[in-house]
Structure formats: structure tokens, C-alpha cells
Amino acid sequence: MSAGAAAGGGSGTARAMWRALETLHMTVYWAPEAHAAYRAAGLRGGWMGYFASRSAAMGPVPAEVVMATFYNFHPRMVRRAIPDAWGFAPPAEVLAARFAGVDAALRRLLGEWVESEEAAEAAGLARQAMDGQDPSGRPLFAAHAALGWPEPPHLSLWHAATLYREFRGDAHVACLTVDGIDGCEAHVLAAGAGQLPGAVLREYRGWSEEEWSAATRRLRDREWVTENGSLTEAGRAARDAREQRTDDLSMGPWRQLGPDGCARLLKLLDQPVRRVVEGGGIPFPNPVGLPAPSA
């Protein structure tokens, strides 16, 4: 990652910002501090913590809302956690646990950087980008955008990263829907592109071997995957176009911040991103498909 990635402008900026900010955001899913905070709040099991903490901004929603907004998990995975989670801890307590967990995790991973002038400047620029973005058609982003901004700079920066994560994610779900790709098919395509082995993605998202095979057959009928599950030329072209469209739809914050602000933010993010990676804050490869920062 480098400041030069933003200088090219266009949707390449959206992809560069996603790689940087997603690295910070994803710490909440892997950090032991977050898992401990969810247990202390009364939630049971890692997946209950995940589904409840990411959806709590929407209130005590039923499983169907989480299925719709998270999109690619098998419904039975969601139903094992939601709505039971709200009986163990109401959404406000879950959100408090989430922020407490990521606060502790970032203090461990980023060290003295959290108290630096650079952290405060990065948080200010990221907030400038995300404030006032149109929530239309972006339900998860809208819910998180309605939350108040935390005051410590490192938490404000993490909140901005979360907002962009859901802003972009909502756009990607829209693109999948337009292309007629269901949740299981999305993972078959990701595996076909080499993101992670199919067996890993299938089990991680709760799909059975039979459901995976059926999804693969449907994609073969569309001539998007081969017999062995790899992408065909047409399948790769469709995936590339979908990724490009996602990036295009995610440019609003960066047009608002402007080229100079984007270049400065990327430069400021270089150190904390590298600290997260070097501290083992997230794994590579990962189910999201986030690549490790380049040298």
C-alpha cells in the first residue's frame, strides 16, 4: 500500500482504501480481546459474537434481516445465533462490548501509535470522508452511520473503517444480486478465483457439500466455472466486472475527501496497517479475500 495508490484517482482509490481500512476493521473478528468482551457481555460462542456484534447497530433484528444484509452465510448459521443473542445481551450492550474489545485489541497491536498526532489526523480525514454519505440502499452502513462517533482517535478511525467496510459491502451485495448470484454461489466463485480452497470457504460459511455441488452446477450452466470449479474466461470477466462496479459504487467518500486528502490518509495508514499485520492481527489468506500489504 502506498500514497501513490490514491494518486491515480478513479475507482482504484476505492480499492486502495478498502485494503488499508479493512485491515484495521477486521481486527475485531480475530482479536481475543473482542471475543472475551462478548463472553463477558453474556454471548455464547464465537459465531454468536460475530453475528450479534455486526448486526447490533440495527437493533434486536430477526434472523431474516441478518441473512439479507450479511448475504453469504447459510441461514442455519444465522439462526443458531439470532435472535437468541438478544436474550443474552441487548444490542446496546453488544455494541459496548464490541468497542471495548477493539479498543483493547488496537492498543495492543498499534502500541504508542494510538496516542500519536498521526492517529488523530488519520481519524479526522477518515471521518471527513465518511460523514454525510447517502445511506440509500445501504442498510448495514446506515445502521452503523447512525451510531455516535467514539472520541479516542484510534476508535474513531476504526469506526470510519467499519463504516466504509459496510458502505462497500452493501454495494457488493447489490452487485451480486443484480448478477443473480446467491450466497453459496458467491463463495464458489471466490474459490474458483483462488481466494481460498473451496472446502475452507464452504465450511466457514456453513454450506453443505450437496449445496456447494448444486451451486457449482448452476455456475457451470452459466459457463462461469469449469468441471474442477476454476473460473472460465467468461466467469473471470464477469467477476472482474462485478469487482470494478463495486469499486465504482464505493467512490463517494473519496470524492468527498479529494485526491490530496486520500493520498495523505493512505500515507498515514501505512504504519498502523503494517503494525496490525506484523502483530498477527488478521490472518492471510482470509475469507474476505483481503491481500497482505505489498512490501
mmCIF file of C-alpha atoms in Angstrom:
data_model
loop_
_atom_site.group_PDB
_atom_site.id
_atom_site.type_symbol
_atom_site.label_atom_id
_atom_site.label_comp_id
_atom_site.label_asym_id
_atom_site.label_seq_id
_atom_site.Cartn_x
_atom_site.Cartn_y
_atom_site.Cartn_z
ATOM 1 C CA MET A 1 0.000 0.000 0.000
ATOM 2 C CA SER A 2 1.304 3.466 -0.783
ATOM 3 C CA ALA A 3 0.121 7.031 -1.123
ATOM 4 C CA GLY A 4 0.669 6.683 -4.836
ATOM 5 C CA ALA A 5 -2.231 4.249 -4.994
ATOM 6 C CA ALA A 6 -4.581 7.150 -4.418
ATOM 7 C CA ALA A 7 -2.874 9.478 -6.833
ATOM 8 C CA GLY A 8 -4.200 7.598 -9.830
ATOM 9 C CA GLY A 9 -7.725 8.603 -8.916
ATOM 10 C CA GLY A 10 -10.858 6.812 -10.053
ATOM 11 C CA SER A 11 -12.097 3.617 -8.514
ATOM 12 C CA GLY A 12 -8.531 2.450 -7.864
ATOM 13 C CA THR A 13 -8.651 4.752 -4.865
ATOM 14 C CA ALA A 14 -11.664 2.870 -3.535
ATOM 15 C CA ARG A 15 -9.757 -0.420 -3.750
ATOM 16 C CA ALA A 16 -6.633 1.030 -2.096
ATOM 17 C CA MET A 17 -8.718 2.481 0.727
ATOM 18 C CA TRP A 18 -10.532 -0.815 1.211
ATOM 19 C CA ARG A 19 -7.251 -2.701 1.546
ATOM 20 C CA ALA A 20 -5.984 -0.284 4.187
ATOM 21 C CA LEU A 21 -9.144 0.318 6.195
ATOM 22 C CA GLU A 22 -10.349 -3.277 6.039
ATOM 23 C CA THR A 23 -7.092 -4.382 7.643
ATOM 24 C CA LEU A 24 -7.890 -2.195 10.639
ATOM 25 C CA HIS A 25 -11.565 -3.107 10.739
ATOM 26 C CA MET A 26 -11.017 -6.878 10.581
ATOM 27 C CA THR A 27 -9.057 -6.928 13.826
ATOM 28 C CA VAL A 28 -12.395 -7.095 15.638
ATOM 29 C CA TYR A 29 -13.134 -10.541 14.160
ATOM 30 C CA TRP A 30 -9.856 -12.164 15.202
ATOM 31 C CA ALA A 31 -8.827 -10.361 18.378
ATOM 32 C CA PRO A 32 -9.051 -12.368 21.622
ATOM 33 C CA GLU A 33 -9.963 -9.126 23.386
ATOM 34 C CA ALA A 34 -13.176 -8.845 21.354
ATOM 35 C CA HIS A 35 -14.097 -12.480 21.948
ATOM 36 C CA ALA A 36 -13.555 -12.016 25.676
ATOM 37 C CA ALA A 37 -15.715 -8.883 25.692
ATOM 38 C CA TYR A 38 -18.590 -10.744 24.038
ATOM 39 C CA ARG A 39 -18.347 -13.582 26.547
ATOM 40 C CA ALA A 40 -18.341 -11.078 29.394
ATOM 41 C CA ALA A 41 -21.481 -9.494 27.938
ATOM 42 C CA GLY A 42 -23.206 -12.899 28.046
ATOM 43 C CA LEU A 43 -22.978 -14.031 24.416
ATOM 44 C CA ARG A 44 -22.295 -17.702 23.813
ATOM 45 C CA GLY A 45 -19.840 -18.874 21.183
ATOM 46 C CA GLY A 46 -17.704 -17.121 18.613
ATOM 47 C CA TRP A 47 -20.304 -17.059 15.890
ATOM 48 C CA MET A 48 -22.953 -15.610 18.169
ATOM 49 C CA GLY A 49 -20.476 -12.850 18.977
ATOM 50 C CA TYR A 50 -19.855 -12.231 15.296
ATOM 51 C CA PHE A 51 -23.467 -12.132 14.143
ATOM 52 C CA ALA A 52 -24.680 -10.142 17.135
ATOM 53 C CA SER A 53 -21.855 -7.593 17.183
ATOM 54 C CA ARG A 54 -22.019 -6.801 13.480
ATOM 55 C CA SER A 55 -25.820 -6.574 13.388
ATOM 56 C CA ALA A 56 -26.426 -4.894 16.770
ATOM 57 C CA ALA A 57 -26.380 -1.429 15.201
ATOM 58 C CA MET A 58 -29.696 -2.371 13.539
ATOM 59 C CA GLY A 59 -31.306 -3.193 16.888
ATOM 60 C CA PRO A 60 -32.728 -6.576 18.009
ATOM 61 C CA VAL A 61 -33.441 -7.696 14.444
ATOM 62 C CA PRO A 62 -34.717 -11.158 13.498
ATOM 63 C CA ALA A 63 -32.523 -13.702 11.741
ATOM 64 C CA GLU A 64 -34.018 -12.821 8.364
ATOM 65 C CA VAL A 65 -32.601 -9.294 8.485
ATOM 66 C CA VAL A 66 -29.133 -10.621 9.226
ATOM 67 C CA MET A 67 -29.459 -13.137 6.395
ATOM 68 C CA ALA A 68 -30.406 -10.368 3.998
ATOM 69 C CA THR A 69 -27.653 -7.955 4.973
ATOM 70 C CA PHE A 70 -24.787 -10.399 5.595
ATOM 71 C CA TYR A 71 -25.890 -12.303 2.457
ATOM 72 C CA ASN A 72 -23.463 -15.198 2.090
ATOM 73 C CA PHE A 73 -23.802 -17.208 5.314
ATOM 74 C CA HIS A 74 -26.045 -20.218 5.336
ATOM 75 C CA PRO A 75 -29.351 -19.308 7.031
ATOM 76 C CA ARG A 76 -28.937 -22.086 9.582
ATOM 77 C CA MET A 77 -25.710 -20.482 10.824
ATOM 78 C CA VAL A 78 -27.539 -17.232 11.396
ATOM 79 C CA ARG A 79 -30.495 -18.894 13.107
ATOM 80 C CA ARG A 80 -28.202 -20.595 15.619
ATOM 81 C CA ALA A 81 -27.200 -17.134 16.868
ATOM 82 C CA ILE A 82 -30.044 -14.732 16.073
ATOM 83 C CA PRO A 83 -32.433 -13.831 17.689
ATOM 84 C CA ASP A 84 -31.223 -15.822 20.741
ATOM 85 C CA ALA A 85 -28.311 -13.410 21.154
ATOM 86 C CA TRP A 86 -30.638 -10.578 22.152
ATOM 87 C CA GLY A 87 -31.870 -12.633 25.082
ATOM 88 C CA PHE A 88 -28.319 -12.916 26.424
ATOM 89 C CA ALA A 89 -27.280 -9.306 25.753
ATOM 90 C CA PRO A 90 -29.322 -6.437 24.268
ATOM 91 C CA PRO A 91 -27.844 -4.629 21.249
ATOM 92 C CA ALA A 92 -26.588 -1.635 23.251
ATOM 93 C CA GLU A 93 -24.532 -3.939 25.484
ATOM 94 C CA VAL A 94 -23.233 -5.864 22.489
ATOM 95 C CA LEU A 95 -22.096 -2.642 20.829
ATOM 96 C CA ALA A 96 -20.383 -1.509 24.014
ATOM 97 C CA ALA A 97 -18.572 -4.856 24.180
ATOM 98 C CA ARG A 98 -17.535 -4.535 20.554
ATOM 99 C CA PHE A 99 -15.968 -1.127 21.062
ATOM 100 C CA ALA A 100 -14.313 -2.227 24.312
ATOM 101 C CA GLY A 101 -12.853 -5.294 22.627
ATOM 102 C CA VAL A 102 -11.478 -3.464 19.618
ATOM 103 C CA ASP A 103 -10.146 -0.673 21.840
ATOM 104 C CA ALA A 104 -8.060 -3.181 23.772
ATOM 105 C CA ALA A 105 -7.003 -5.005 20.608
ATOM 106 C CA LEU A 106 -5.859 -1.874 18.810
ATOM 107 C CA ARG A 107 -3.965 -0.614 21.847
ATOM 108 C CA ARG A 108 -2.085 -3.921 21.887
ATOM 109 C CA LEU A 109 -1.458 -4.047 18.133
ATOM 110 C CA LEU A 110 -0.720 -0.378 17.474
ATOM 111 C CA GLY A 111 1.126 0.493 20.665
ATOM 112 C CA GLU A 112 2.137 4.123 21.059
ATOM 113 C CA TRP A 113 0.710 4.990 17.635
ATOM 114 C CA VAL A 114 -2.783 5.287 19.157
ATOM 115 C CA GLU A 115 -1.660 8.398 21.068
ATOM 116 C CA SER A 116 0.153 9.997 18.135
ATOM 117 C CA GLU A 117 -0.660 13.111 16.137
ATOM 118 C CA GLU A 118 -0.779 10.882 13.064
ATOM 119 C CA ALA A 119 -3.600 8.831 14.581
ATOM 120 C CA ALA A 120 -5.625 11.971 15.270
ATOM 121 C CA GLU A 121 -5.013 13.268 11.745
ATOM 122 C CA ALA A 122 -5.941 9.928 10.147
ATOM 123 C CA ALA A 123 -9.133 9.747 12.206
ATOM 124 C CA GLY A 124 -10.088 13.266 11.161
ATOM 125 C CA LEU A 125 -9.556 12.571 7.464
ATOM 126 C CA ALA A 126 -11.431 9.262 7.597
ATOM 127 C CA ARG A 127 -14.341 10.922 9.363
ATOM 128 C CA GLN A 128 -14.351 13.711 6.799
ATOM 129 C CA ALA A 129 -14.687 11.075 4.077
ATOM 130 C CA MET A 130 -17.492 9.088 5.723
ATOM 131 C CA ASP A 131 -19.613 11.848 7.276
ATOM 132 C CA GLY A 132 -22.812 12.593 5.394
ATOM 133 C CA GLN A 133 -22.630 9.727 2.898
ATOM 134 C CA ASP A 134 -26.007 8.818 1.390
ATOM 135 C CA PRO A 135 -27.349 5.688 3.133
ATOM 136 C CA SER A 136 -29.913 4.893 0.423
ATOM 137 C CA GLY A 137 -29.840 1.190 -0.417
ATOM 138 C CA ARG A 138 -27.087 0.534 2.153
ATOM 139 C CA PRO A 139 -28.808 -0.854 5.261
ATOM 140 C CA LEU A 140 -25.777 -2.059 7.229
ATOM 141 C CA PHE A 141 -23.902 1.153 6.536
ATOM 142 C CA ALA A 142 -26.953 3.202 7.507
ATOM 143 C CA ALA A 143 -27.255 1.434 10.859
ATOM 144 C CA HIS A 144 -23.595 1.934 11.762
ATOM 145 C CA ALA A 145 -23.595 5.506 10.479
ATOM 146 C CA ALA A 146 -26.397 6.309 12.944
ATOM 147 C CA LEU A 147 -24.117 5.437 15.868
ATOM 148 C CA GLY A 148 -22.210 8.203 17.601
ATOM 149 C CA TRP A 149 -18.535 8.686 16.819
ATOM 150 C CA PRO A 150 -16.225 7.406 19.571
ATOM 151 C CA GLU A 151 -13.804 10.033 20.852
ATOM 152 C CA PRO A 152 -10.369 8.362 21.072
ATOM 153 C CA PRO A 153 -8.713 8.819 17.646
ATOM 154 C CA HIS A 154 -7.881 5.144 17.160
ATOM 155 C CA LEU A 155 -11.516 4.175 17.836
ATOM 156 C CA SER A 156 -12.806 6.960 15.619
ATOM 157 C CA LEU A 157 -10.537 5.681 12.846
ATOM 158 C CA TRP A 158 -11.747 2.120 13.425
ATOM 159 C CA HIS A 159 -15.363 3.311 13.292
ATOM 160 C CA ALA A 160 -14.659 5.069 9.975
ATOM 161 C CA ALA A 161 -13.105 1.839 8.697
ATOM 162 C CA THR A 162 -16.241 -0.020 9.778
ATOM 163 C CA LEU A 163 -18.462 2.484 8.009
ATOM 164 C CA TYR A 164 -16.511 2.109 4.790
ATOM 165 C CA ARG A 165 -16.499 -1.666 5.181
ATOM 166 C CA GLU A 166 -20.297 -1.753 5.310
ATOM 167 C CA PHE A 167 -20.714 1.012 2.713
ATOM 168 C CA ARG A 168 -18.690 -1.025 0.244
ATOM 169 C CA GLY A 169 -20.174 -4.328 1.382
ATOM 170 C CA ASP A 170 -23.733 -3.161 0.794
ATOM 171 C CA ALA A 171 -22.712 -2.124 -2.721
ATOM 172 C CA HIS A 172 -21.146 -5.515 -3.357
ATOM 173 C CA VAL A 173 -24.307 -7.317 -2.248
ATOM 174 C CA ALA A 174 -26.266 -5.187 -4.710
ATOM 175 C CA CYS A 175 -23.885 -6.208 -7.490
ATOM 176 C CA LEU A 176 -24.206 -9.886 -6.600
ATOM 177 C CA THR A 177 -27.987 -9.574 -6.600
ATOM 178 C CA VAL A 178 -28.053 -7.861 -9.984
ATOM 179 C CA ASP A 179 -25.925 -10.685 -11.406
ATOM 180 C CA GLY A 180 -28.255 -13.315 -9.919
ATOM 181 C CA ILE A 181 -25.583 -14.807 -7.645
ATOM 182 C CA ASP A 182 -26.732 -16.311 -4.360
ATOM 183 C CA GLY A 183 -24.668 -16.610 -1.195
ATOM 184 C CA CYS A 184 -23.272 -20.073 -1.853
ATOM 185 C CA GLU A 185 -22.516 -19.274 -5.495
ATOM 186 C CA ALA A 186 -20.555 -16.206 -4.404
ATOM 187 C CA HIS A 187 -18.213 -18.474 -2.453
ATOM 188 C CA VAL A 188 -17.904 -20.987 -5.275
ATOM 189 C CA LEU A 189 -16.766 -18.130 -7.492
ATOM 190 C CA ALA A 190 -14.348 -16.879 -4.837
ATOM 191 C CA ALA A 191 -12.854 -20.359 -4.526
ATOM 192 C CA GLY A 192 -12.653 -20.607 -8.304
ATOM 193 C CA ALA A 193 -10.669 -17.383 -8.345
ATOM 194 C CA GLY A 194 -8.198 -18.848 -5.848
ATOM 195 C CA GLN A 195 -9.245 -16.766 -2.833
ATOM 196 C CA LEU A 196 -9.266 -19.815 -0.523
ATOM 197 C CA PRO A 197 -9.837 -23.548 -1.072
ATOM 198 C CA GLY A 198 -13.493 -24.332 -1.639
ATOM 199 C CA ALA A 199 -13.679 -26.696 1.348
ATOM 200 C CA VAL A 200 -12.467 -23.933 3.659
ATOM 201 C CA LEU A 201 -14.950 -21.355 2.385
ATOM 202 C CA ARG A 202 -17.795 -23.857 2.357
ATOM 203 C CA GLU A 203 -17.289 -24.913 5.954
ATOM 204 C CA TYR A 204 -16.569 -21.395 7.185
ATOM 205 C CA ARG A 205 -19.875 -20.123 5.813
ATOM 206 C CA GLY A 206 -21.917 -23.178 6.747
ATOM 207 C CA TRP A 207 -22.785 -24.703 3.356
ATOM 208 C CA SER A 208 -23.086 -28.468 2.930
ATOM 209 C CA GLU A 209 -21.219 -30.453 0.276
ATOM 210 C CA GLU A 210 -24.518 -31.053 -1.530
ATOM 211 C CA GLU A 211 -25.403 -27.353 -1.528
ATOM 212 C CA TRP A 212 -21.920 -26.463 -2.754
ATOM 213 C CA SER A 213 -22.140 -29.024 -5.557
ATOM 214 C CA ALA A 214 -25.559 -27.712 -6.622
ATOM 215 C CA ALA A 215 -24.233 -24.157 -6.693
ATOM 216 C CA THR A 216 -21.266 -25.291 -8.778
ATOM 217 C CA ARG A 217 -23.611 -26.973 -11.273
ATOM 218 C CA ARG A 218 -25.645 -23.787 -11.603
ATOM 219 C CA LEU A 219 -22.488 -21.800 -12.325
ATOM 220 C CA ARG A 220 -21.312 -24.413 -14.833
ATOM 221 C CA ASP A 221 -24.655 -23.994 -16.607
ATOM 222 C CA ARG A 222 -23.835 -20.284 -16.871
ATOM 223 C CA GLU A 223 -20.364 -21.238 -18.192
ATOM 224 C CA TRP A 224 -18.674 -19.367 -15.350
ATOM 225 C CA VAL A 225 -16.786 -22.319 -13.812
ATOM 226 C CA THR A 226 -15.165 -25.438 -15.203
ATOM 227 C CA GLU A 227 -15.691 -29.040 -14.143
ATOM 228 C CA ASN A 228 -12.996 -28.655 -11.476
ATOM 229 C CA GLY A 229 -14.513 -25.420 -10.146
ATOM 230 C CA SER A 230 -11.976 -22.959 -11.509
ATOM 231 C CA LEU A 231 -13.217 -19.840 -13.278
ATOM 232 C CA THR A 232 -13.689 -19.874 -17.016
ATOM 233 C CA GLU A 233 -12.652 -16.874 -19.075
ATOM 234 C CA ALA A 234 -16.281 -15.703 -19.033
ATOM 235 C CA GLY A 235 -16.534 -16.276 -15.294
ATOM 236 C CA ARG A 236 -13.386 -14.307 -14.581
ATOM 237 C CA ALA A 237 -14.538 -11.458 -16.823
ATOM 238 C CA ALA A 238 -17.896 -11.327 -15.021
ATOM 239 C CA ARG A 239 -16.178 -11.369 -11.625
ATOM 240 C CA ASP A 240 -13.746 -8.622 -12.645
ATOM 241 C CA ALA A 241 -16.634 -6.503 -13.905
ATOM 242 C CA ARG A 242 -18.531 -7.038 -10.651
ATOM 243 C CA GLU A 243 -15.489 -6.039 -8.583
ATOM 244 C CA GLN A 244 -14.996 -2.965 -10.735
ATOM 245 C CA ARG A 245 -18.632 -1.992 -10.323
ATOM 246 C CA THR A 246 -18.315 -2.434 -6.548
ATOM 247 C CA ASP A 247 -15.318 -0.108 -6.532
ATOM 248 C CA ASP A 248 -17.169 2.426 -8.687
ATOM 249 C CA LEU A 249 -20.107 2.416 -6.266
ATOM 250 C CA SER A 250 -17.714 2.886 -3.339
ATOM 251 C CA MET A 251 -16.062 6.093 -4.521
ATOM 252 C CA GLY A 252 -18.407 8.559 -2.787
ATOM 253 C CA PRO A 253 -16.307 9.005 0.366
ATOM 254 C CA TRP A 254 -13.108 9.501 -1.595
ATOM 255 C CA ARG A 255 -14.561 12.030 -3.990
ATOM 256 C CA GLN A 256 -15.722 13.881 -0.880
ATOM 257 C CA LEU A 257 -12.250 13.765 0.681
ATOM 258 C CA GLY A 258 -10.473 14.726 -2.542
ATOM 259 C CA PRO A 259 -7.205 13.463 -4.104
ATOM 260 C CA ASP A 260 -4.869 15.230 -1.684
ATOM 261 C CA GLY A 261 -6.810 14.057 1.342
ATOM 262 C CA CYS A 262 -6.887 10.487 0.023
ATOM 263 C CA ALA A 263 -3.155 10.458 -0.628
ATOM 264 C CA ARG A 264 -2.475 11.814 2.852
ATOM 265 C CA LEU A 265 -4.804 9.316 4.528
ATOM 266 C CA LEU A 266 -3.211 6.377 2.746
ATOM 267 C CA LYS A 267 0.214 7.570 3.819
ATOM 268 C CA LEU A 268 -0.946 7.894 7.425
ATOM 269 C CA LEU A 269 -2.494 4.418 7.354
ATOM 270 C CA ASP A 270 0.675 2.698 6.206
ATOM 271 C CA GLN A 271 2.184 2.380 9.702
ATOM 272 C CA PRO A 272 -0.889 1.121 11.599
ATOM 273 C CA VAL A 273 -1.722 -1.352 8.834
ATOM 274 C CA ARG A 274 1.772 -2.787 8.958
ATOM 275 C CA ARG A 275 1.632 -2.992 12.747
ATOM 276 C CA VAL A 276 -1.613 -4.975 12.567
ATOM 277 C CA VAL A 277 -0.132 -7.354 10.016
ATOM 278 C CA GLU A 278 3.181 -7.776 11.845
ATOM 279 C CA GLY A 279 1.338 -8.300 15.124
ATOM 280 C CA GLY A 280 -0.781 -11.104 13.651
ATOM 281 C CA GLY A 281 -3.975 -9.081 13.975
ATOM 282 C CA ILE A 282 -5.565 -10.812 10.995
ATOM 283 C CA PRO A 283 -4.648 -13.936 9.015
ATOM 284 C CA PHE A 284 -3.569 -14.120 5.389
ATOM 285 C CA PRO A 285 -5.193 -15.573 3.389
ATOM 286 C CA ASN A 286 -8.611 -14.850 4.878
ATOM 287 C CA PRO A 287 -12.261 -15.495 3.962
ATOM 288 C CA VAL A 288 -12.770 -11.857 2.922
ATOM 289 C CA GLY A 289 -10.072 -12.078 0.262
ATOM 290 C CA LEU A 290 -8.096 -9.168 1.702
ATOM 291 C CA PRO A 291 -4.493 -9.376 0.447
ATOM 292 C CA ALA A 292 -1.483 -8.721 2.635
ATOM 293 C CA PRO A 293 0.068 -5.272 2.105
ATOM 294 C CA SER A 294 2.783 -5.206 -0.521
ATOM 295 C CA ALA A 295 6.339 -4.568 0.562
#
